[in-house]
C-alpha positions in Angstrom: 7.4 -12.5 6.3 4.7 -14.6 7.2 3.0 -13.8 10.4 2.0 -16.1 13.3 -2.1 -15.9 12.6 -0.7 -16.6 8.9 0.6 -19.3 9.7 -1.5 -20.6 12.6 -4.4 -20.5 9.0 -2.4 -22.1 7.0 -2.0 -24.9 9.2 -5.6 -25.1 10.1 -6.7 -25.2 6.7 -4.0 -28.0 5.8 -5.6 -29.8 9.0 -8.7 -29.7 8.3 -8.0 -30.6 4.7 -5.2 -33.6 5.5 -8.3 -34.9 8.1 -10.9 -34.4 5.6 -9.7 -35.4 1.9 -8.8 -39.1 3.2 -12.1 -38.8 5.4 -13.7 -39.0 2.7 -11.7 -41.1 0.6 -12.2 -43.7 2.5 -15.5 -43.4 2.9 -16.3 -43.4 -1.2 -13.3 -46.5 -1.4 -16.2 -48.2 0.7 -19.4 -47.1 -0.6 -17.8 -48.5 -3.8 -17.2 -52.0 -2.3 -21.0 -52.1 -1.2 -21.9 -51.2 -4.5 -19.6 -53.6 -6.3 -21.3 -56.2 -4.4 -18.5 -56.8 -1.5 -18.8 -58.0 1.9 -20.4 -55.2 4.6 -16.2 -56.2 6.2 -14.8 -54.6 3.9 -14.4 -51.3 5.5 -11.3 -52.2 6.7 -9.7 -51.7 2.7 -10.9 -48.3 2.1 -9.7 -47.7 6.1 -7.1 -49.1 6.1 -5.5 -47.2 3.0 -7.0 -43.6 4.2 -4.7 -44.1 7.0 -1.4 -44.9 5.0 -2.4 -42.5 3.0 -2.8 -40.1 5.4 0.8 -40.7 7.2 2.1 -41.2 4.0 1.1 -38.1 2.3 2.7 -36.2 5.7 6.1 -37.5 5.0 5.6 -36.1 1.2 4.7 -32.7 3.0 8.2 -33.1 4.9 9.6 -33.5 2.2 8.6 -31.0 -0.5 8.8 -28.8 2.5 12.6 -29.2 2.6 12.7 -29.2 -1.5 10.5 -25.9 -1.6 13.6 -23.9 -2.4 15.1 -25.8 -5.3 15.2 -25.2 -8.9 12.1 -26.3 -11.1 13.7 -29.4 -12.7 14.9 -30.7 -9.7 11.1 -30.3 -7.6 10.0 -31.8 -10.2 12.2 -34.6 -9.9 11.9 -35.1 -6.3 7.7 -34.9 -6.1 7.7 -37.2 -9.2 9.8 -39.1 -7.0 7.5 -39.2 -4.1 4.3 -39.8 -5.7 5.9 -42.9 -7.0 7.2 -43.7 -4.0 4.1 -43.0 -1.7 1.3 -44.4 -4.7 3.8 -47.9 -3.9 3.4 -48.0 -0.6 -0.4 -47.5 -0.3 -0.6 -50.4 -3.2 1.6 -52.5 -1.0 -0.7 -51.9 2.1 -3.7 -52.8 0.4 -3.0 -55.5 -1.9 -1.9 -57.2 1.8 -5.0 -56.6 3.0 -6.9 -57.5 0.6 -5.1 -60.8 0.4 -5.8 -60.3 4.2 -9.6 -60.5 3.4 -10.4 -62.7 0.0 -7.3 -65.7 0.6 -5.2 -66.5 -2.0 -7.1 -66.5 -4.6 -7.0 -62.6 -4.9 -2.9 -62.8 -6.0 -1.4 -61.0 -7.9 -0.2 -64.3 -10.9 2.1 -62.0 -12.4 4.6 -59.2 -12.0 2.6 -56.7 -14.4 -0.1 -57.8 -11.3 1.9 -56.9 -8.4 3.0 -53.8 -10.7 0.1 -53.0 -11.2 -1.8 -52.5 -7.1 1.5 -50.8 -6.8 0.1 -47.8 -9.1 -2.9 -48.5 -8.7 -3.3 -44.8 -6.0 -1.2 -43.2 -8.0 -3.4 -40.2 -9.1 -4.7 -40.1 -5.9 -1.3 -39.5 -4.8 -0.7 -36.7 -7.4 -4.4 -35.1 -7.0 -2.4 -34.0 -3.3 0.6 -33.6 -4.5 -1.1 -31.1 -7.4 -3.7 -29.3 -4.4 -0.3 -29.4 -1.9 1.7 -27.7 -4.2 -0.9 -25.8 -5.4 -2.3 -24.1 -2.5 1.3 -23.9 -1.3 2.2 -21.8 -4.4 -0.9 -19.5 -4.0 -0.3 -18.5 -0.3 3.3 -18.1 -1.2 2.0 -15.5 -4.5 0.2 -13.6 -2.0 2.8 -12.5 0.7 4.9 -11.7 -2.3 1.5 -9.2 -3.8 1.4 -8.3 0.0 5.0 -7.5 0.7 5.7 -6.1 -3.1 1.8 -3.3 -2.3 3.4 -2.6 1.5 7.0 -2.0 0.1 5.5 0.4 -2.5 3.4 1.5 0.6 6.5 2.9 2.0 8.5 3.7 -0.7 5.7 6.4 -1.5 5.7 7.0 2.1 9.3 8.0 2.4 9.1 10.4 -1.1 5.7 12.4 0.3 8.0 12.9 3.7 11.2 14.1 1.5 8.9 16.5 -0.3 7.2 17.5 2.5 10.3 18.5 4.5 12.9 20.2 1.9 10.4 22.6 2.4 10.9 23.5 5.7 14.9 24.3 6.0 13.7 26.5 3.1 11.6 28.8 4.7 13.4 28.9 7.7 16.0 30.2 6.3 14.2 32.5 5.2 12.2 34.1 8.6 15.2 33.4 9.9 16.5 35.8 7.8 14.1 38.4 8.6 14.5 37.5 12.1 18.5 38.8 12.2 17.7 41.8 10.5 14.7 42.7 13.3 17.5 42.3 15.7 20.2 44.8 13.4 17.7 47.1 13.2 16.5 46.4 16.9 13.0 46.2 16.2 13.5 43.7 18.9 9.4 43.2 20.5 8.8 42.3 16.7 11.9 40.2 15.6 10.1 38.7 19.3 7.2 38.3 18.2 7.9 36.8 14.7 10.1 33.8 17.1 6.4 33.1 18.4 5.2 33.1 15.0 8.0 31.1 13.9 8.1 28.6 16.7 4.1 28.2 16.6 4.5 27.2 12.7 7.4 25.2 13.1 5.4 23.1 15.8 2.5 22.2 13.7 4.7 21.3 10.9 6.1 19.1 12.4 2.9 17.3 14.3 1.3 17.4 10.9 1.9 14.0 9.3 3.1 14.4 4.9 1.1 11.3 5.0 -2.2 12.5 6.5 -5.2 14.5 4.6 -7.0 17.8 6.6 -9.8 20.1 6.0 -9.0 23.1 3.4 -10.2 24.1 6.9 -6.8 22.8 8.4 -5.8 23.6 5.6 -6.1 27.0 6.1 -5.6 27.6 9.8 -2.4 26.3 8.9 -0.8 29.1 5.9 -3.3 31.5 8.6 0.3 30.7 10.8 3.1 31.0 8.2 1.1 34.5 6.8 1.8 35.6 10.4 5.1 36.2 10.0 5.3 37.1 6.7 3.2 40.2 7.6 5.5 40.9 9.8 7.7 41.4 7.5 5.7 42.9 5.2 3.5 45.1 6.8 0.9 46.7 5.1 3.0 45.6 2.5 1.3 41.9 2.0 -2.1 42.1 1.6 -4.2 38.5 1.6 -7.1 38.3 -0.4 -9.3 34.6 0.3 -12.3 33.6 -2.1 -13.5 30.2 -0.5 -16.9 28.8 -1.9 -18.7 27.0 1.1 -18.7 23.5 0.5 -14.8 23.5 -0.2 -14.9 24.1 3.5 -14.7 20.8 4.5 -13.2 19.4 0.8 -10.4 17.0 2.2 -6.8 17.8 0.8 -2.8 16.9 1.6 -1.4 18.9 4.7 0.5 22.0 3.9 0.0 21.9 0.7 -0.9 26.5 0.0 2.5 27.3 2.0 4.8 26.9 -0.7 2.6 28.7 -3.2 2.0 31.4 -1.3 6.2 31.4 -0.2 6.1 31.9 -3.7 4.3 34.5 -4.6 5.9 36.5 -1.4 9.1 36.0 -3.2 8.8 36.6 -6.5 6.3 39.0 -6.1 5.7 40.6 -3.2 9.1 41.3 -2.3 10.3 42.5 -5.3 7.6 45.2 -5.7 8.5 48.3 -3.3 4.7 48.6 -3.0 4.0 45.2 -1.8 1.8 42.6 -3.2 -1.7 41.4 -2.9 -2.1 37.7 -2.9 -5.7 36.0 -3.4 -6.3 32.5 -2.6 -9.5 30.8 -4.1 -11.1 27.0 -3.5 -14.1 25.5 -5.6 -16.1 22.8 -7.0 -16.9 22.1 -9.8 -17.2 18.6 -11.6 -16.3 16.8 -9.2 -13.2 18.4 -8.5 -11.5 20.9 -6.3 -9.5 23.8 -7.5 -7.2 25.3 -5.9 -6.1 29.0 -6.6 -3.0 30.9 -5.5 -2.5 34.5 -8.1 -0.4 37.7 -7.0 -0.5 40.9 -9.0 3.5 40.5 -9.2 5.9 40.7 -12.8 5.2 37.2 -13.7 6.8 34.6 -15.2 8.7 35.9 -18.1 8.6 32.4 -19.6 5.5 31.6 -19.5 3.7 33.6 -21.9 0.1 36.0 -20.8 -3.4 34.0 -19.8 -1.5 30.7 -21.4 -1.6 27.6 -19.5 1.4 25.5 -17.7 1.7 22.1 -16.8 5.8 20.9 -17.2 9.0 22.3 -17.8 9.0 25.4 -16.1 8.3 27.2 -12.5 9.7 24.3 -11.3 11.2 25.4 -7.9 11.1 23.3 -4.8 7.7 24.9 -4.1 5.8 24.3 -7.5 7.4 21.0 -8.2 7.7 19.4 -4.6 3.9 20.0 -5.0 3.4 18.2 -8.6 5.4 15.3 -7.7 2.9 15.4 -4.5 -0.4 14.9 -6.0 1.4 13.4 -9.0 1.9 10.5 -6.3 -1.1 10.2 -4.4 -3.7 10.9 -6.2 -1.9 10.0 -10.5 -3.9 11.4 -13.1 -6.8 12.6 -11.2 -4.8 16.0 -10.4 -3.5 19.0 -12.0 -1.1 22.1 -11.7 -0.9 25.0 -14.1 0.6 27.9 -13.6 0.0 30.9 -15.9 0.8 34.3 -16.4 -2.4 36.8 -15.8 -3.5 39.2 -18.3 -4.2 41.5 -15.4 -0.6 40.6 -14.4 0.9 38.7 -11.8 0.6 34.9 -11.9 -1.6 32.5 -11.1 -1.3 28.4 -9.4 -3.5 26.4 -10.3 -4.1 22.8 -8.7 -6.9 20.0 -9.6 -7.0 17.0 -7.6 -10.8 15.1 -6.7 -13.0 16.5 -4.3 -13.4 14.3 -1.8 -15.2 15.8 1.4 -14.4 15.1 4.6 -17.1 16.3 7.2 -17.5 19.1 9.3 -14.0 20.3 9.7 -12.8 21.0 12.9 -12.1 24.5 14.5 
C-alpha cells in the first residue's frame, strides 16, 4: 500500500517534471528558431506547442493510469494510440500557428506534407510516455520490494515469537507439577516461594520481546530468576557455576536464549541423578564471535560419541531445536550450535554467534 506521504511526493515529482519538461521544450524550440534565422516573434509557435503538449499529456496520463493494470500487449496498444493522438494534436496546432505566423506560403502542398507535420512531434510524446511509464514502473517495483521485505520481516518475527513462546508452557508445566508436589507434601512455605519465583520469571518472560536483543548481563539476571525456582526444587542437588569473561557481559544476544539449554541440562542430568549434578555456564570472545557454553556432568547423550561435535540430526528436543532455529533466523550462516559428550562425562552445548557489544550492561 502507498502511504499518503509517498503519494504526495509522487505528485510533486510529476508536476515538477511536467512543468519543467515542457518549459524546457518550448525554450529550446524558440532558441532553435532564432538560431535558424527566425524572427523574435517566433516565440508564439514553440509556446503554443509546449502548452498543447502540456495539456494533451495530462490527458494521456489519465488514460495510462486507467490502463495500468491491463495485460502488457493491451497496455502497449493503448500507449501507442495515445502517442499517435497526442502527436497529431501537437502537429495540427503547430501547423495552424505556423500558417498564422508566415501565411499560406507555409501551408503543405501535399498529403504527405500534412502527415509529416502530424508526426513531427512523435518523438517528443514517445519520450514523455516512456519516461512516465518508466518512473511509474520503478516506483511500483520499489513498493513491491518494500512489501516483500516487510512481509519477510513479519514472517521472521512471527516465527521467532512462536519459537520463544513454545518454551513457556513446557517450563510452566514442570514448575506447576513441582508446586503441586510440594503442596501435597505440605511444604507450603517452599511452595509459596516457588509461586513467587514463578510469578517473577513469567512477568519477565512476558515483558521480554523475542525480537529484542539484550546484554549477556541482562540474560544472566533473567536466567537467575529461573534458576532460583529450580534450586527450590532440587536444593543442594543443583550446583551452578558461571565462568564469564569480563568483556562478554556487554555482548548482545537474543533474549531468553540460555534458559531452554539450562532447563534441558537440569531435566536430563540433574533430575536423573540421585546425588544431583553441576551446571557450568561460560562465555568467551574468540575470533569475533561470542561463544556460550552450557555443560553438565550428567549421563550425556547416547547418540553422540564422547568428545564428538554435534550440529544437526540429534539433540532436537524443543529447547535445542528452537534455539538452533532462532539463531538461524537471526544470524543465518554466521552462527552455529554444537552439542558433544564431554570426555569427563556429561553434555556440553556450544552456541557461536557474532560478537556485538551493546555498551555497559544495565544493572
